[in-house]
Amino acid sequence: HSLGLGSHDMYMLLVMTSLALAWLHVFQSKATVSVLYCHSNKPHTTTMKFFLALFVIFALSTGIEASKSATASHILVDGEDACNDLKVKIESGEVKFEDAAKEHSKCPSGKSGGSLGNFRQGQMVPEFDKVIFDPATEMGKVYGPVKTQFGYHLIQVFKRAGVNGDESA
């Protein structure tokens, strides 16, 4: 093999790639599973199909609404009072959210203005998901304080998919 992998390693790589592709397919198509064809006469094809089928069944049975994703930023501080003070300053226009994150956030994301990038529901702590994926949450509005095990957060959602009333700021 050109990659220097033995046949077992190639088999495991193929299985893991298939599982990853099945995972992406399930989660990007709201659990709509299409028929997967294996065009191989290798002896492990049946085993691979079996594991792939088990994986798809497992993914479907979790009930995860994986099509839900968001792009958001946050500011993490120790105290609720400090969080409320920052929220007032941001909402009054005295300071921009990004600048407040850079100056005050305890999270490493503060260096990039609090940006958490794009993520799927379930990747953040439940308190975040509750705010971020609530259909009533408005894009661009500052929410908080939101208390988590890490401290108090201000959250700003910019873009969301898979939630009723999807929109972006």
mmCIF file of C-alpha atoms in Angstrom:
data_model
loop_
_atom_site.group_PDB
_atom_site.id
_atom_site.type_symbol
_atom_site.label_atom_id
_atom_site.label_comp_id
_atom_site.label_asym_id
_atom_site.label_seq_id
_atom_site.Cartn_x
_atom_site.Cartn_y
_atom_site.Cartn_z
ATOM 1 C CA HIS A 1 0.000 0.000 0.000
ATOM 2 C CA SER A 2 1.303 3.439 -0.890
ATOM 3 C CA LEU A 3 0.470 4.807 2.589
ATOM 4 C CA GLY A 4 2.602 2.165 4.285
ATOM 5 C CA LEU A 5 -0.435 0.658 6.002
ATOM 6 C CA GLY A 6 -1.123 -3.049 6.333
ATOM 7 C CA SER A 7 -4.386 -4.574 5.105
ATOM 8 C CA HIS A 8 -5.881 -4.471 8.614
ATOM 9 C CA ASP A 9 -4.957 -0.802 8.987
ATOM 10 C CA MET A 10 -6.455 -0.032 5.579
ATOM 11 C CA TYR A 11 -9.603 -1.896 6.575
ATOM 12 C CA MET A 12 -9.891 0.063 9.839
ATOM 13 C CA LEU A 13 -9.248 3.331 7.981
ATOM 14 C CA LEU A 14 -11.997 2.452 5.520
ATOM 15 C CA VAL A 15 -14.401 1.533 8.342
ATOM 16 C CA MET A 16 -13.686 4.747 10.252
ATOM 17 C CA THR A 17 -14.042 6.834 7.081
ATOM 18 C CA SER A 18 -17.347 5.139 6.307
ATOM 19 C CA LEU A 19 -18.557 5.760 9.839
ATOM 20 C CA ALA A 20 -17.531 9.401 9.658
ATOM 21 C CA LEU A 21 -19.290 9.826 6.309
ATOM 22 C CA ALA A 22 -22.409 8.119 7.649
ATOM 23 C CA TRP A 23 -22.289 10.387 10.707
ATOM 24 C CA LEU A 24 -22.062 13.481 8.515
ATOM 25 C CA HIS A 25 -24.781 12.227 6.201
ATOM 26 C CA VAL A 26 -27.169 11.496 9.068
ATOM 27 C CA PHE A 27 -26.516 14.771 10.807
ATOM 28 C CA GLN A 28 -26.609 16.986 7.745
ATOM 29 C CA SER A 29 -29.772 15.524 6.293
ATOM 30 C CA LYS A 30 -31.911 15.381 9.438
ATOM 31 C CA ALA A 31 -31.553 11.612 9.686
ATOM 32 C CA THR A 32 -32.576 10.926 6.100
ATOM 33 C CA VAL A 33 -30.568 7.844 5.282
ATOM 34 C CA SER A 34 -29.907 6.966 1.686
ATOM 35 C CA VAL A 35 -28.814 3.547 0.529
ATOM 36 C CA LEU A 36 -25.071 3.165 0.697
ATOM 37 C CA TYR A 37 -23.439 0.925 -1.883
ATOM 38 C CA CYS A 38 -20.096 -0.749 -1.385
ATOM 39 C CA HIS A 39 -18.489 -1.491 -4.749
ATOM 40 C CA SER A 40 -15.915 -3.871 -3.455
ATOM 41 C CA ASN A 41 -15.348 -7.584 -3.621
ATOM 42 C CA LYS A 42 -13.185 -7.556 -0.500
ATOM 43 C CA PRO A 43 -14.120 -10.112 2.176
ATOM 44 C CA HIS A 44 -14.717 -7.353 4.746
ATOM 45 C CA THR A 45 -17.458 -5.595 2.758
ATOM 46 C CA THR A 46 -20.251 -7.426 4.597
ATOM 47 C CA THR A 47 -18.649 -6.679 7.960
ATOM 48 C CA MET A 48 -18.212 -3.053 6.971
ATOM 49 C CA LYS A 49 -21.842 -2.788 5.904
ATOM 50 C CA PHE A 50 -22.874 -4.344 9.213
ATOM 51 C CA PHE A 51 -20.875 -1.848 11.289
ATOM 52 C CA LEU A 52 -22.043 1.025 9.140
ATOM 53 C CA ALA A 53 -25.659 -0.057 9.598
ATOM 54 C CA LEU A 54 -25.157 -0.335 13.369
ATOM 55 C CA PHE A 55 -23.630 3.122 13.449
ATOM 56 C CA VAL A 56 -26.490 4.651 11.465
ATOM 57 C CA ILE A 57 -29.042 2.947 13.719
ATOM 58 C CA PHE A 58 -27.197 4.238 16.792
ATOM 59 C CA ALA A 59 -27.025 7.753 15.378
ATOM 60 C CA LEU A 60 -30.727 7.724 14.547
ATOM 61 C CA SER A 61 -31.689 6.309 17.931
ATOM 62 C CA THR A 62 -29.929 9.086 19.855
ATOM 63 C CA GLY A 63 -32.631 11.512 18.771
ATOM 64 C CA ILE A 64 -30.081 14.268 18.323
ATOM 65 C CA GLU A 65 -31.389 17.092 16.178
ATOM 66 C CA ALA A 66 -28.013 17.495 14.518
ATOM 67 C CA SER A 67 -29.125 19.888 11.867
ATOM 68 C CA LYS A 68 -29.220 22.596 14.525
ATOM 69 C CA SER A 69 -26.102 24.745 14.391
ATOM 70 C CA ALA A 70 -25.151 28.270 15.342
ATOM 71 C CA THR A 71 -22.443 30.896 15.181
ATOM 72 C CA ALA A 72 -22.096 32.868 18.390
ATOM 73 C CA SER A 73 -19.771 34.785 20.696
ATOM 74 C CA HIS A 74 -19.586 35.009 24.462
ATOM 75 C CA ILE A 75 -17.911 36.795 27.320
ATOM 76 C CA LEU A 76 -17.033 34.841 30.467
ATOM 77 C CA VAL A 77 -16.551 36.608 33.797
ATOM 78 C CA ASP A 78 -16.451 35.478 37.436
ATOM 79 C CA GLY A 79 -19.351 37.429 38.922
ATOM 80 C CA GLU A 80 -22.946 38.148 38.037
ATOM 81 C CA ASP A 81 -22.537 41.861 38.859
ATOM 82 C CA ALA A 82 -19.573 42.188 36.497
ATOM 83 C CA CYS A 83 -21.591 40.415 33.811
ATOM 84 C CA ASN A 84 -24.561 42.764 34.277
ATOM 85 C CA ASP A 85 -22.258 45.816 34.199
ATOM 86 C CA LEU A 86 -20.735 44.686 30.886
ATOM 87 C CA LYS A 87 -24.178 44.023 29.438
ATOM 88 C CA VAL A 88 -25.306 47.579 30.286
ATOM 89 C CA LYS A 89 -22.157 49.033 28.686
ATOM 90 C CA ILE A 90 -22.605 46.943 25.551
ATOM 91 C CA GLU A 91 -26.316 47.687 25.181
ATOM 92 C CA SER A 92 -25.768 51.423 25.723
ATOM 93 C CA GLY A 93 -23.106 51.470 23.001
ATOM 94 C CA GLU A 94 -20.370 52.510 25.428
ATOM 95 C CA VAL A 95 -18.330 49.466 24.394
ATOM 96 C CA LYS A 96 -18.535 46.906 21.578
ATOM 97 C CA PHE A 97 -19.149 43.255 22.467
ATOM 98 C CA GLU A 98 -15.874 42.195 20.822
ATOM 99 C CA ASP A 99 -13.852 44.785 22.709
ATOM 100 C CA ALA A 100 -15.462 43.844 26.031
ATOM 101 C CA ALA A 101 -14.614 40.194 25.352
ATOM 102 C CA LYS A 102 -10.996 41.018 24.559
ATOM 103 C CA GLU A 103 -10.625 43.064 27.726
ATOM 104 C CA HIS A 104 -12.702 41.120 30.270
ATOM 105 C CA SER A 105 -13.358 37.518 29.190
ATOM 106 C CA LYS A 106 -11.634 34.718 31.103
ATOM 107 C CA CYS A 107 -12.147 32.384 28.141
ATOM 108 C CA PRO A 108 -9.375 31.999 25.545
ATOM 109 C CA SER A 109 -12.005 32.968 22.933
ATOM 110 C CA GLY A 110 -11.828 36.480 24.382
ATOM 111 C CA LYS A 111 -8.686 37.073 22.334
ATOM 112 C CA SER A 112 -10.806 36.742 19.201
ATOM 113 C CA GLY A 113 -13.615 38.959 20.463
ATOM 114 C CA GLY A 114 -15.401 36.073 22.172
ATOM 115 C CA SER A 115 -16.040 34.185 18.938
ATOM 116 C CA LEU A 116 -17.016 30.551 19.411
ATOM 117 C CA GLY A 117 -17.229 29.980 15.673
ATOM 118 C CA ASN A 118 -19.809 27.606 14.262
ATOM 119 C CA PHE A 119 -20.977 24.672 16.387
ATOM 120 C CA ARG A 120 -23.779 22.165 16.619
ATOM 121 C CA GLN A 121 -26.349 21.747 19.354
ATOM 122 C CA GLY A 122 -24.877 19.640 22.125
ATOM 123 C CA GLN A 123 -21.286 20.802 21.688
ATOM 124 C CA MET A 124 -21.583 23.532 24.316
ATOM 125 C CA VAL A 125 -22.822 23.318 27.893
ATOM 126 C CA PRO A 126 -26.611 22.841 28.230
ATOM 127 C CA GLU A 127 -27.102 26.376 29.572
ATOM 128 C CA PHE A 128 -25.690 27.731 26.300
ATOM 129 C CA ASP A 129 -27.861 25.485 24.151
ATOM 130 C CA LYS A 130 -30.938 26.605 26.043
ATOM 131 C CA VAL A 131 -30.311 30.230 25.056
ATOM 132 C CA ILE A 132 -28.729 29.751 21.647
ATOM 133 C CA PHE A 133 -31.228 27.266 20.214
ATOM 134 C CA ASP A 134 -34.355 28.819 21.714
ATOM 135 C CA PRO A 135 -36.561 29.958 18.799
ATOM 136 C CA ALA A 136 -37.298 33.161 20.748
ATOM 137 C CA THR A 137 -33.607 34.138 20.834
ATOM 138 C CA GLU A 138 -33.007 37.102 18.523
ATOM 139 C CA MET A 139 -29.929 37.300 16.353
ATOM 140 C CA GLY A 140 -27.447 39.975 17.434
ATOM 141 C CA LYS A 141 -29.092 40.612 20.814
ATOM 142 C CA VAL A 142 -26.986 40.222 23.970
ATOM 143 C CA TYR A 143 -28.296 37.579 26.399
ATOM 144 C CA GLY A 144 -27.214 36.978 29.955
ATOM 145 C CA PRO A 145 -26.014 36.662 32.528
ATOM 146 C CA VAL A 146 -26.076 32.918 31.850
ATOM 147 C CA LYS A 147 -24.635 30.964 34.769
ATOM 148 C CA THR A 148 -22.577 27.842 34.041
ATOM 149 C CA GLN A 149 -19.970 25.840 35.921
ATOM 150 C CA PHE A 150 -17.353 28.204 34.468
ATOM 151 C CA GLY A 151 -18.879 31.492 35.628
ATOM 152 C CA TYR A 152 -21.260 34.035 34.106
ATOM 153 C CA HIS A 153 -21.614 34.579 30.380
ATOM 154 C CA LEU A 154 -22.994 37.118 27.978
ATOM 155 C CA ILE A 155 -24.009 35.445 24.727
ATOM 156 C CA GLN A 156 -24.589 36.930 21.295
ATOM 157 C CA VAL A 157 -25.911 34.702 18.475
ATOM 158 C CA PHE A 158 -25.182 35.746 14.890
ATOM 159 C CA LYS A 159 -26.390 32.871 12.781
ATOM 160 C CA ARG A 160 -28.458 29.762 13.343
ATOM 161 C CA ALA A 161 -29.723 26.841 11.290
ATOM 162 C CA GLY A 162 -32.321 24.203 12.064
ATOM 163 C CA VAL A 163 -34.319 26.285 14.522
ATOM 164 C CA ASN A 164 -37.845 27.620 13.836
ATOM 165 C CA GLY A 165 -37.629 31.180 12.586
ATOM 166 C CA ASP A 166 -34.007 30.806 11.463
ATOM 167 C CA GLU A 167 -32.326 34.071 10.687
ATOM 168 C CA SER A 168 -28.943 35.734 10.840
ATOM 169 C CA ALA A 169 -27.688 39.089 12.002
#
